Every structure is written in structure tokens, then in C-alpha cells.
Amino acid sequence: MNHVIGGKFKLRRKIGSGSFGELYLGVILQSKEEVAVKLVCIRL
């Protein structure tokens, strides 16, 4: 996976999901620190 979110986080791989969204292992582009990124689907 090679997606950049908000110009700040690069997603690496999916690590989980639930009823409110999906959780990914990500990296902060500026500092290279690993973080968890939660993507939530918003339905209008």
C-alpha cells in the first residue's frame, strides 16, 4: 500500500477493522515515526 493521507501520513498495511472504520499501520512522513491511523467512513 502506498497511500498518503492529508500530506502527513503514509499508510503501510491494514492492522484491523470494526464497525466505525479501519485501522492502519502508518508512518509520519516528516519524522518517520510509526503510528496507528484510523480511517472512518462518514456517510452524509
mmCIF file of N, CA and C in Angstrom:
data_model
loop_
_atom_site.group_PDB
_atom_site.id
_atom_site.type_symbol
_atom_site.label_atom_id
_atom_site.label_comp_id
_atom_site.label_asym_id
_atom_site.label_seq_id
_atom_site.Cartn_x
_atom_site.Cartn_y
_atom_site.Cartn_z
ATOM 1 N N MET A 1 0.853 -1.175 0.000
ATOM 2 C CA MET A 1 0.000 0.000 0.000
ATOM 3 C C MET A 1 0.895 1.233 0.000
ATOM 4 N N ASN A 2 0.502 2.223 -0.794
ATOM 5 C CA ASN A 2 1.340 3.408 -0.936
ATOM 6 C C ASN A 2 0.473 4.663 -0.943
ATOM 7 N N HIS A 3 -0.404 4.803 0.045
ATOM 8 C CA HIS A 3 -1.312 5.948 0.111
ATOM 9 C C HIS A 3 -0.787 6.969 1.116
ATOM 10 N N VAL A 4 -0.886 8.255 0.764
ATOM 11 C CA VAL A 4 -0.532 9.330 1.679
ATOM 12 C C VAL A 4 -1.831 10.031 2.074
ATOM 13 N N ILE A 5 -2.042 10.187 3.363
ATOM 14 C CA ILE A 5 -3.263 10.779 3.898
ATOM 15 C C ILE A 5 -2.948 12.167 4.459
ATOM 16 N N GLY A 6 -3.669 13.165 3.977
ATOM 17 C CA GLY A 6 -3.512 14.526 4.487
ATOM 18 C C GLY A 6 -2.131 15.115 4.284
ATOM 19 N N GLY A 7 -1.343 14.540 3.386
ATOM 20 C CA GLY A 7 0.002 15.035 3.155
ATOM 21 C C GLY A 7 0.956 14.795 4.309
ATOM 22 N N LYS A 8 0.519 14.025 5.304
ATOM 23 C CA LYS A 8 1.309 13.842 6.524
ATOM 24 C C LYS A 8 1.623 12.390 6.857
ATOM 25 N N PHE A 9 0.687 11.481 6.575
ATOM 26 C CA PHE A 9 0.836 10.076 6.955
ATOM 27 C C PHE A 9 0.901 9.181 5.727
ATOM 28 N N LYS A 10 1.812 8.228 5.727
ATOM 29 C CA LYS A 10 1.881 7.218 4.685
ATOM 30 C C LYS A 10 1.394 5.904 5.284
ATOM 31 N N LEU A 11 0.390 5.306 4.662
ATOM 32 C CA LEU A 11 -0.157 4.051 5.163
ATOM 33 C C LEU A 11 0.701 2.887 4.701
ATOM 34 N N ARG A 12 0.941 1.949 5.606
ATOM 35 C CA ARG A 12 1.736 0.763 5.276
ATOM 36 C C ARG A 12 0.869 -0.471 5.074
ATOM 37 N N ARG A 13 0.109 -0.851 6.111
ATOM 38 C CA ARG A 13 -0.723 -2.053 5.981
ATOM 39 C C ARG A 13 -1.899 -1.962 6.941
ATOM 40 N N LYS A 14 -2.948 -2.672 6.606
ATOM 41 C CA LYS A 14 -4.140 -2.715 7.437
ATOM 42 C C LYS A 14 -3.876 -3.623 8.634
ATOM 43 N N ILE A 15 -4.226 -3.133 9.838
ATOM 44 C CA ILE A 15 -3.999 -3.944 11.034
ATOM 45 C C ILE A 15 -5.288 -4.282 11.767
ATOM 46 N N GLY A 16 -6.420 -3.750 11.291
ATOM 47 C CA GLY A 16 -7.680 -4.096 11.941
ATOM 48 C C GLY A 16 -8.848 -3.326 11.357
ATOM 49 N N SER A 17 -10.047 -3.743 11.751
ATOM 50 C CA SER A 17 -11.247 -3.035 11.313
ATOM 51 C C SER A 17 -12.363 -3.305 12.303
ATOM 52 N N GLY A 18 -13.363 -2.447 12.242
ATOM 53 C CA GLY A 18 -14.507 -2.590 13.124
ATOM 54 C C GLY A 18 -15.697 -1.873 12.536
ATOM 55 N N SER A 19 -16.713 -1.653 13.347
ATOM 56 C CA SER A 19 -17.937 -1.050 12.843
ATOM 57 C C SER A 19 -17.784 0.443 12.554
ATOM 58 N N PHE A 20 -16.758 1.085 13.096
ATOM 59 C CA PHE A 20 -16.577 2.519 12.895
ATOM 60 C C PHE A 20 -15.461 2.872 11.918
ATOM 61 N N GLY A 21 -14.714 1.918 11.409
ATOM 62 C CA GLY A 21 -13.657 2.240 10.457
ATOM 63 C C GLY A 21 -12.586 1.164 10.390
ATOM 64 N N GLU A 22 -11.466 1.536 9.757
ATOM 65 C CA GLU A 22 -10.345 0.623 9.583
ATOM 66 C C GLU A 22 -9.094 1.233 10.207
ATOM 67 N N LEU A 23 -8.227 0.380 10.746
ATOM 68 C CA LEU A 23 -7.011 0.807 11.412
ATOM 69 C C LEU A 23 -5.810 0.355 10.592
ATOM 70 N N TYR A 24 -4.891 1.286 10.353
ATOM 71 C CA TYR A 24 -3.715 1.015 9.542
ATOM 72 C C TYR A 24 -2.446 1.351 10.293
ATOM 73 N N LEU A 25 -1.378 0.621 9.989
ATOM 74 C CA LEU A 25 -0.048 0.998 10.440
ATOM 75 C C LEU A 25 0.417 2.077 9.474
ATOM 76 N N GLY A 26 0.860 3.196 10.019
ATOM 77 C CA GLY A 26 1.296 4.297 9.180
ATOM 78 C C GLY A 26 2.595 4.883 9.674
ATOM 79 N N VAL A 27 3.132 5.813 8.876
ATOM 80 C CA VAL A 27 4.378 6.494 9.219
ATOM 81 C C VAL A 27 4.168 7.991 9.013
ATOM 82 N N ILE A 28 4.597 8.788 9.983
ATOM 83 C CA ILE A 28 4.595 10.237 9.811
ATOM 84 C C ILE A 28 5.738 10.565 8.854
ATOM 85 N N LEU A 29 5.425 11.220 7.738
ATOM 86 C CA LEU A 29 6.427 11.468 6.705
ATOM 87 C C LEU A 29 7.595 12.315 7.199
ATOM 88 N N GLN A 30 7.326 13.305 8.024
ATOM 89 C CA GLN A 30 8.370 14.225 8.479
ATOM 90 C C GLN A 30 9.350 13.570 9.456
ATOM 91 N N SER A 31 8.837 12.806 10.414
ATOM 92 C CA SER A 31 9.700 12.253 11.465
ATOM 93 C C SER A 31 10.001 10.764 11.305
ATOM 94 N N LYS A 32 9.306 10.084 10.393
ATOM 95 C CA LYS A 32 9.451 8.632 10.166
ATOM 96 C C LYS A 32 8.983 7.797 11.355
ATOM 97 N N GLU A 33 8.221 8.399 12.263
ATOM 98 C CA GLU A 33 7.692 7.682 13.426
ATOM 99 C C GLU A 33 6.498 6.824 13.011
ATOM 100 N N GLU A 34 6.435 5.589 13.501
ATOM 101 C CA GLU A 34 5.306 4.703 13.213
ATOM 102 C C GLU A 34 4.128 5.065 14.111
ATOM 103 N N VAL A 35 2.944 5.085 13.516
ATOM 104 C CA VAL A 35 1.719 5.424 14.241
ATOM 105 C C VAL A 35 0.581 4.544 13.747
ATOM 106 N N ALA A 36 -0.501 4.525 14.505
ATOM 107 C CA ALA A 36 -1.738 3.887 14.057
ATOM 108 C C ALA A 36 -2.622 4.989 13.472
ATOM 109 N N VAL A 37 -3.222 4.715 12.313
ATOM 110 C CA VAL A 37 -4.095 5.674 11.642
ATOM 111 C C VAL A 37 -5.464 5.036 11.485
ATOM 112 N N LYS A 38 -6.492 5.694 12.001
ATOM 113 C CA LYS A 38 -7.853 5.179 11.882
ATOM 114 C C LYS A 38 -8.585 5.954 10.793
ATOM 115 N N LEU A 39 -9.110 5.240 9.802
ATOM 116 C CA LEU A 39 -9.903 5.831 8.738
ATOM 117 C C LEU A 39 -11.368 5.514 9.006
ATOM 118 N N VAL A 40 -12.165 6.553 9.072
ATOM 119 C CA VAL A 40 -13.593 6.405 9.399
ATOM 120 C C VAL A 40 -14.407 6.797 8.181
ATOM 121 N N CYS A 41 -15.389 5.991 7.841
ATOM 122 C CA CYS A 41 -16.291 6.284 6.753
ATOM 123 C C CYS A 41 -17.390 7.217 7.264
ATOM 124 N N ILE A 42 -17.537 8.366 6.626
ATOM 125 C CA ILE A 42 -18.578 9.335 7.014
ATOM 126 C C ILE A 42 -19.657 9.313 5.958
ATOM 127 N N ARG A 43 -20.852 8.982 6.371
ATOM 128 C CA ARG A 43 -21.994 8.945 5.451
ATOM 129 C C ARG A 43 -22.870 10.147 5.705
ATOM 130 N N LEU A 44 -23.122 10.905 4.680
ATOM 131 C CA LEU A 44 -23.933 12.118 4.823
ATOM 132 C C LEU A 44 -25.364 11.869 4.433
#
